[in-house]
Short mmCIF file of C-alpha atoms and ligand atoms in Angstrom, two decimals:
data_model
loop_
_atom_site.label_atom_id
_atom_site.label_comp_id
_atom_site.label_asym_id
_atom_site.label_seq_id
_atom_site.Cartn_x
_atom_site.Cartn_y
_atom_site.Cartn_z
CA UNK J 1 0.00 0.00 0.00
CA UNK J 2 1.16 3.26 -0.74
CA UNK J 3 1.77 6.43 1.63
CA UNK J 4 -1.38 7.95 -0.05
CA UNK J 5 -3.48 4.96 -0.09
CA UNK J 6 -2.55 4.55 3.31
CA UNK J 7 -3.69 7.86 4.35
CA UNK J 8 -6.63 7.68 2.85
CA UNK J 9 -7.39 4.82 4.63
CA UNK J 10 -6.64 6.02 7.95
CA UNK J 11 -8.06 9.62 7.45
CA UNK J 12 -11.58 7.46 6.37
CA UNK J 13 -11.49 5.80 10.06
CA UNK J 14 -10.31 9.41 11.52
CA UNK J 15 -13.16 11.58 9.90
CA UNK J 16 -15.33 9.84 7.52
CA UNK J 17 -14.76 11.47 4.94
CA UNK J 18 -13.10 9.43 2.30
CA UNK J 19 -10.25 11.63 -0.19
CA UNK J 20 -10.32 8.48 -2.58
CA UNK J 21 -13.74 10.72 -3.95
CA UNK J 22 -11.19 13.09 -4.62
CA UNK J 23 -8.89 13.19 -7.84
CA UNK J 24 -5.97 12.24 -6.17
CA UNK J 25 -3.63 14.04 -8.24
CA UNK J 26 -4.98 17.60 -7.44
CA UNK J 27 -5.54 16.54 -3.63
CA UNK J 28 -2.26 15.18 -3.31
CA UNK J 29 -0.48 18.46 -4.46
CA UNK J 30 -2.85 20.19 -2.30
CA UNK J 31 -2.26 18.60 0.95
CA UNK J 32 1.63 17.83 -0.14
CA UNK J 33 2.39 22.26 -0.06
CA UNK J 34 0.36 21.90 3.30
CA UNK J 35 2.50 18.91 5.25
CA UNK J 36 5.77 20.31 3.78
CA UNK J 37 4.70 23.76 5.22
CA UNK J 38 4.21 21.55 8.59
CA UNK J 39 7.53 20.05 8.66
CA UNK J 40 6.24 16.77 7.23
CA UNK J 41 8.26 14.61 5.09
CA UNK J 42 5.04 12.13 4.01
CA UNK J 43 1.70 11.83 4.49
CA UNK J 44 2.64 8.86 7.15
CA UNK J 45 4.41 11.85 9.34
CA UNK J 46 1.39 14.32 8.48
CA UNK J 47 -1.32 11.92 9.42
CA UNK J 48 0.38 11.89 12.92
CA UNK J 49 0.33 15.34 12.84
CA UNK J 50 -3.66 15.76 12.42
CA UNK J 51 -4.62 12.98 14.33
CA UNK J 52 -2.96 14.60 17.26
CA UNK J 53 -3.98 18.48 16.54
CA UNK J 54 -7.22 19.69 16.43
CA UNK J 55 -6.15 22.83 15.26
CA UNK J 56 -3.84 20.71 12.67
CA UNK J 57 -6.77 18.73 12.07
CA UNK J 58 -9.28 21.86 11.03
CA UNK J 59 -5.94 23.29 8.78
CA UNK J 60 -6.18 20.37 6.98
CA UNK J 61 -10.15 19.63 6.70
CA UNK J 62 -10.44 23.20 5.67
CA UNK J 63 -7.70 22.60 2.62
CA UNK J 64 -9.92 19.58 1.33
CA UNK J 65 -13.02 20.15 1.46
CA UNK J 66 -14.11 23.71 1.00
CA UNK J 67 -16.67 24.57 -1.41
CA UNK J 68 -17.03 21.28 -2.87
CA UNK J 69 -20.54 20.53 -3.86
CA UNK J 70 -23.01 19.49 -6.50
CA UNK J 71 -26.64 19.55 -7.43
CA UNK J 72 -28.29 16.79 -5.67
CA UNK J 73 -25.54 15.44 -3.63
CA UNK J 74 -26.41 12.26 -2.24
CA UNK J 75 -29.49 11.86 -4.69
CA UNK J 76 -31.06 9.44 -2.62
CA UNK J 77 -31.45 11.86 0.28
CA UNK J 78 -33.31 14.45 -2.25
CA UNK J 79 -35.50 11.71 -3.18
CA UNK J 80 -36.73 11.46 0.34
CA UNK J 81 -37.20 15.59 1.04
CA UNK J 82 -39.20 15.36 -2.49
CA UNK J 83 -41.75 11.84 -1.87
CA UNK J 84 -41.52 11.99 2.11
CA UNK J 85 -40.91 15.31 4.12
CA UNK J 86 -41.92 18.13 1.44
CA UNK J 87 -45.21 16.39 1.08
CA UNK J 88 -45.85 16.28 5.47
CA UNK J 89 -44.62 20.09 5.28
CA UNK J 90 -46.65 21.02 2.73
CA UNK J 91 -49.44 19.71 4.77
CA UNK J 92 -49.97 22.61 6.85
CA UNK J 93 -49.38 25.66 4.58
CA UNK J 94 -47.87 25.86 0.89
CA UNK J 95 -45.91 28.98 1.72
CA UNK J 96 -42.68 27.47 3.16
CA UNK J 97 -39.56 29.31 4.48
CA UNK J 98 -36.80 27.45 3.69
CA UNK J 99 -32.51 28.23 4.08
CA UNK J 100 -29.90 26.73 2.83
CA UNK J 101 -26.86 27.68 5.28
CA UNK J 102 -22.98 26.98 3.87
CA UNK J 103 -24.52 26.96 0.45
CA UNK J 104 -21.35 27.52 -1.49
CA UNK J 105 -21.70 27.92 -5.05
CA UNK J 106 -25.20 27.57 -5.10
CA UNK J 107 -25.90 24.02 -5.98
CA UNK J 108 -27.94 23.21 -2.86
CA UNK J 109 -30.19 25.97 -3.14
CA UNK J 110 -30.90 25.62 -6.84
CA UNK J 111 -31.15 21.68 -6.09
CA UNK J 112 -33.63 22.85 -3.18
CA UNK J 113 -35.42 24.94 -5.76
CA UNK J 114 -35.94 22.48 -8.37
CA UNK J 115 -36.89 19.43 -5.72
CA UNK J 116 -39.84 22.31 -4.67
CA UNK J 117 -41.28 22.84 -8.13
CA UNK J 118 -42.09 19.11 -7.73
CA UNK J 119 -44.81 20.68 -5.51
CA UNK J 120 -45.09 24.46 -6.39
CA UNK J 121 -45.10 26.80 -8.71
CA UNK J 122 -41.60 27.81 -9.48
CA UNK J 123 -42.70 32.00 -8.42
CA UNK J 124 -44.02 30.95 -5.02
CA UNK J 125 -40.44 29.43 -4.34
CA UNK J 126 -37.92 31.44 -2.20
CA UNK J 127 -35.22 30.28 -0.48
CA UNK J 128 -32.62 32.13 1.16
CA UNK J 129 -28.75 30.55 0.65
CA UNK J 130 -25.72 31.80 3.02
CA UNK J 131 -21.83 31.42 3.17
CA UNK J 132 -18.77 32.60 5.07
CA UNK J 133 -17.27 32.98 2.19
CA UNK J 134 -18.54 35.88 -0.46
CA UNK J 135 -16.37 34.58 -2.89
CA UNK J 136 -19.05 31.40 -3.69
CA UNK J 137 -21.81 34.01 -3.08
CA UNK J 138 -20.72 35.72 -6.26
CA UNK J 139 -20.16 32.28 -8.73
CA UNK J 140 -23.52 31.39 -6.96
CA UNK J 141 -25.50 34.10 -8.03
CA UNK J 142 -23.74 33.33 -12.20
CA UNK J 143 -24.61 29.88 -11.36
CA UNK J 144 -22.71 28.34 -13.99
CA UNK J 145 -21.13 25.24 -13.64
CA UNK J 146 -19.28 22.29 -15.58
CA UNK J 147 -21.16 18.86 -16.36
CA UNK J 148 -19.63 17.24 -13.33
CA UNK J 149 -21.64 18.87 -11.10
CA UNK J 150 -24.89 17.58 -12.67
CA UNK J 151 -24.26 14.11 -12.59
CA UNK J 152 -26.93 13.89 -10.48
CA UNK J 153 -29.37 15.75 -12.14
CA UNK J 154 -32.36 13.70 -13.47
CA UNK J 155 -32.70 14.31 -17.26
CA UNK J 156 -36.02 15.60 -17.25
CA UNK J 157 -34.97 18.33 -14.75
CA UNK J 158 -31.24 18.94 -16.76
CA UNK J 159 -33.74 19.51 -19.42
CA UNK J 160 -36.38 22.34 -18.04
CA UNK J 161 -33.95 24.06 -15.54
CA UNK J 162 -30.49 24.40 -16.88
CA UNK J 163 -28.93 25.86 -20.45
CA UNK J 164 -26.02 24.94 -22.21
CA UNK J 165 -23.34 27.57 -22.81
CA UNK J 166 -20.62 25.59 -24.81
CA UNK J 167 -18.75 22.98 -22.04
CA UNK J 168 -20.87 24.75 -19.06
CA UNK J 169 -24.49 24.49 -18.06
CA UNK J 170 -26.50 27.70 -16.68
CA UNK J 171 -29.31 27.40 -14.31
CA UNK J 172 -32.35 29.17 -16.16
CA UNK J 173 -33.59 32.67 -14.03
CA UNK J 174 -36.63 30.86 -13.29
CA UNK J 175 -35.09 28.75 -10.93
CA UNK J 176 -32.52 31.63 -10.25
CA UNK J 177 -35.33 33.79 -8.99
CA UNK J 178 -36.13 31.93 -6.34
CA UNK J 179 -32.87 32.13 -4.26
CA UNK J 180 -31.59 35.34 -2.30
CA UNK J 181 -27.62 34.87 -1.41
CA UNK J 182 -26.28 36.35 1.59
CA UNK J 183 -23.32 36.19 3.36
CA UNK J 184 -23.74 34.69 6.79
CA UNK J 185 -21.46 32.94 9.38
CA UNK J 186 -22.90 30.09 11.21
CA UNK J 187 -20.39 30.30 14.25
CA UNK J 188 -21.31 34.15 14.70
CA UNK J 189 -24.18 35.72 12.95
CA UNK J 190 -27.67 36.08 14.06
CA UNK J 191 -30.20 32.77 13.08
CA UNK J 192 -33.35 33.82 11.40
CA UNK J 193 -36.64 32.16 12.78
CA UNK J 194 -39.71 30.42 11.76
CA UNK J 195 -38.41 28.48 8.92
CA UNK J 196 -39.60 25.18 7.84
CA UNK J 197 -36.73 23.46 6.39
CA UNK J 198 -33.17 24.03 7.03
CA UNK J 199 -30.81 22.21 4.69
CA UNK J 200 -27.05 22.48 6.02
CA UNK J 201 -24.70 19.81 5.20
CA UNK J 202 -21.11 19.44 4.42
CA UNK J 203 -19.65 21.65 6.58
CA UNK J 204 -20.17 20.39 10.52
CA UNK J 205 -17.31 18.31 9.36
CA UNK J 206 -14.93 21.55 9.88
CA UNK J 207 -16.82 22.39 13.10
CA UNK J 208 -15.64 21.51 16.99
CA UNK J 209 -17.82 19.47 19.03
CA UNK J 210 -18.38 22.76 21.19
CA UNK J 211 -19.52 24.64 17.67
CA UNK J 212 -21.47 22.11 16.54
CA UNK J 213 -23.39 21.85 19.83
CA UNK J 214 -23.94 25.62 19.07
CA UNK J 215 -24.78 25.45 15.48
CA UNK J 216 -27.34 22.81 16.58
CA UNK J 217 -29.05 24.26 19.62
CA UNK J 218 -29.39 27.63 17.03
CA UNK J 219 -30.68 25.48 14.00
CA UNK J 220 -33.84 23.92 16.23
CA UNK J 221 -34.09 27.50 17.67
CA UNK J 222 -34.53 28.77 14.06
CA UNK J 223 -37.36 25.81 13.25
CA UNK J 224 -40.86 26.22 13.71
CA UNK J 225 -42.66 22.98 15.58
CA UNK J 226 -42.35 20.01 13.47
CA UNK J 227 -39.76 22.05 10.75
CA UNK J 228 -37.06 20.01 9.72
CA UNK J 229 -33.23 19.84 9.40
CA UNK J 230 -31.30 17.94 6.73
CA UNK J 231 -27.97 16.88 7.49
CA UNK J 232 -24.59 15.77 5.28
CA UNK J 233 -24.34 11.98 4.80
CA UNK J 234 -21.78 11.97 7.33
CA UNK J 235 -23.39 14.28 9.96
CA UNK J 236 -26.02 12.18 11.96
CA UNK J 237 -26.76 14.31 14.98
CA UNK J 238 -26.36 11.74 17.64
CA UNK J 239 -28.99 11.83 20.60
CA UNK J 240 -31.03 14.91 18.57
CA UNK J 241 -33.58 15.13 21.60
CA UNK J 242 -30.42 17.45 23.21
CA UNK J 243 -31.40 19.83 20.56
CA UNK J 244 -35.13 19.22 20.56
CA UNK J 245 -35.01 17.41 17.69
CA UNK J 246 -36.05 13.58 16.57
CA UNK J 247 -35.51 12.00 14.05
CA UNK J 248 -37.49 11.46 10.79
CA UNK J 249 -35.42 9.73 8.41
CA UNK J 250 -32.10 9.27 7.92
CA UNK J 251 -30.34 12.68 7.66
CA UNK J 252 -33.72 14.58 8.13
CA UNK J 253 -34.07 15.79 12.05
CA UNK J 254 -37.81 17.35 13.05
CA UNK J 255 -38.29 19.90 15.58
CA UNK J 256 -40.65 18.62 18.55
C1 SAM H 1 -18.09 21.62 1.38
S1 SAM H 1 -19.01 23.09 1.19
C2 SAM H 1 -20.67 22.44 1.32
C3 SAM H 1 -21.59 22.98 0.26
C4 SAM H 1 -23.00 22.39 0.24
N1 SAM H 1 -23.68 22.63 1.49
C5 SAM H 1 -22.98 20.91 -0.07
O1 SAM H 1 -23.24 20.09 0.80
O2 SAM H 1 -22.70 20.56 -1.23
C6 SAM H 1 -18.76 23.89 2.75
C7 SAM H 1 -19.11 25.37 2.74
O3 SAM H 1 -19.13 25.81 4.10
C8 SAM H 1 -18.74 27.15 4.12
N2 SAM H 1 -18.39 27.52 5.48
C9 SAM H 1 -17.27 27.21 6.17
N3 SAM H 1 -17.31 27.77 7.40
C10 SAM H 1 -18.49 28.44 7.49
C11 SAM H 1 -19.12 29.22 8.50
N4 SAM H 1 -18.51 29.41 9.66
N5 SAM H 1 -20.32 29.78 8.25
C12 SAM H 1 -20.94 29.60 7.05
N6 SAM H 1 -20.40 28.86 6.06
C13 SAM H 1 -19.19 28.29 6.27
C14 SAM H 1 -17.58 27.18 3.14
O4 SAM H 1 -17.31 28.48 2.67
C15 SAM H 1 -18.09 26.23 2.05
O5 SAM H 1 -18.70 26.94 1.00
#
């Protein structure tokens, strides 16, 4: 096994999150400047390193994850918020407020958007989308991207919702309409309130167990009774009643 594929195996049982997803050349060159800037000699030495250092540990979660995303990430999680928990919200009003927090480039929101024309008109639709980072806020509101990012677009919505602009494909201003972008930071800013879905995933993973506990107690704050919470694939909230929270399907948290 080699130094990499080592590392990748122990950073998996570390965190979760597994860097084979990654293209390895890009990552490796990546986190190589970063261990060398450490004093590391391999990614043996720098796995030490993290695993020992929380600080060390957010350094290098920051370098490989941030702003990754795509439209419909972990499609068989959409597929639930569409056939399952849109159709229970939209049980007690059709006007829901919904915010997508670390929203990075925008393909959450816009996923969010087109999941809720499955049971809306497209103008009733708003949904506010936030980021640290105003440098995402600005691609976001373009919202262009390459074909990678849509591999998890169902055709029929690739079709109605997005143009093609040579190797790139545009989300139409129907669906960009809908979405407001802000800048907001989750670990200082003011929560909004009342809102009936709150998707935030992909980011906890860069968070502290103290900030986390925080980010959580202010999410359910921001919920109305029986609003929900969808989670990363990695982020299960364990014992969600701390929160006042339960859950209602896997990666989907309602507010008691
Ligand atoms: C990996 S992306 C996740 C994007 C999207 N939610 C998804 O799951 O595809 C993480 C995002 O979290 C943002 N972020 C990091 N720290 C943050 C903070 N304190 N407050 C708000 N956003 C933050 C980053 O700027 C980045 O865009």
């Amino acid at each position: 096994m080699s130094d990499y594929t080592k590392f990748i195996a122990s950073v998996k049982q570390k965190t979760g999150i597994d860097l084979s997803l990654y293209k390895e050349a890009q990552m490796k060159r990546r986190l190589t400047s970063l261990y060398e800037k450490r004093g590391c000699k391999n990614f043996t030495e720098y796995f030490e390193l993290i695993r020992n250092d929380r600080s060390m540990m957010d350094e290098f979660l920051d370098r490989m994850t941030i702003n990754v995303s795509e439209f419909y990430r972990n499609s068989q999680r959409w597929d639930v918020l569409d056939k399952k928990i849109l159709p229970q919200l939209l049980q007690k009003t059709n006007k829901l407020k919904c915010w997508s927090a670390a929203c990075s480039t925008g393909e959450e929101p816009y996923s969010m958007a087109m999941v809720l024309s499955n049971h809306l008109p497209m103008r009733e639709i708003t949904i506010s989308a936030t980021d640290l980072d105003n440098g995402v806020l600005e691609k976001a509101k373009v919202g262009l991207y390459p074909e990678r990012s849509l591999k998890e677009v169902p055709t029929v919505v690739k079709q109605k919702y997005f143009n093609q602009e040579g190797q790139f494909f545009q989300v139409t201003d129907e669906v960009k309409k809908t979405v407001l972008f802000k800048q907001h930071n989750l670990l200082d800013d003011a929560y909004g309130k009342d809102f009936d879905l709150i998707v935030c995933r992909n980011v906890m993973i860069y968070f502290t167990e103290e900030a986390k506990d925080q980010i959580y107690t202010n999410f359910s704050k921001a919920l109305k009774p029986g609003g929900i919470l969808f989670v990363g694939s990695t982020e299960q909230i364990f014992s969600p009643e701390r929160y006042g929270l339960e859950s209602e399907d896997t990666f989907f948290y309602k507010k008691i």
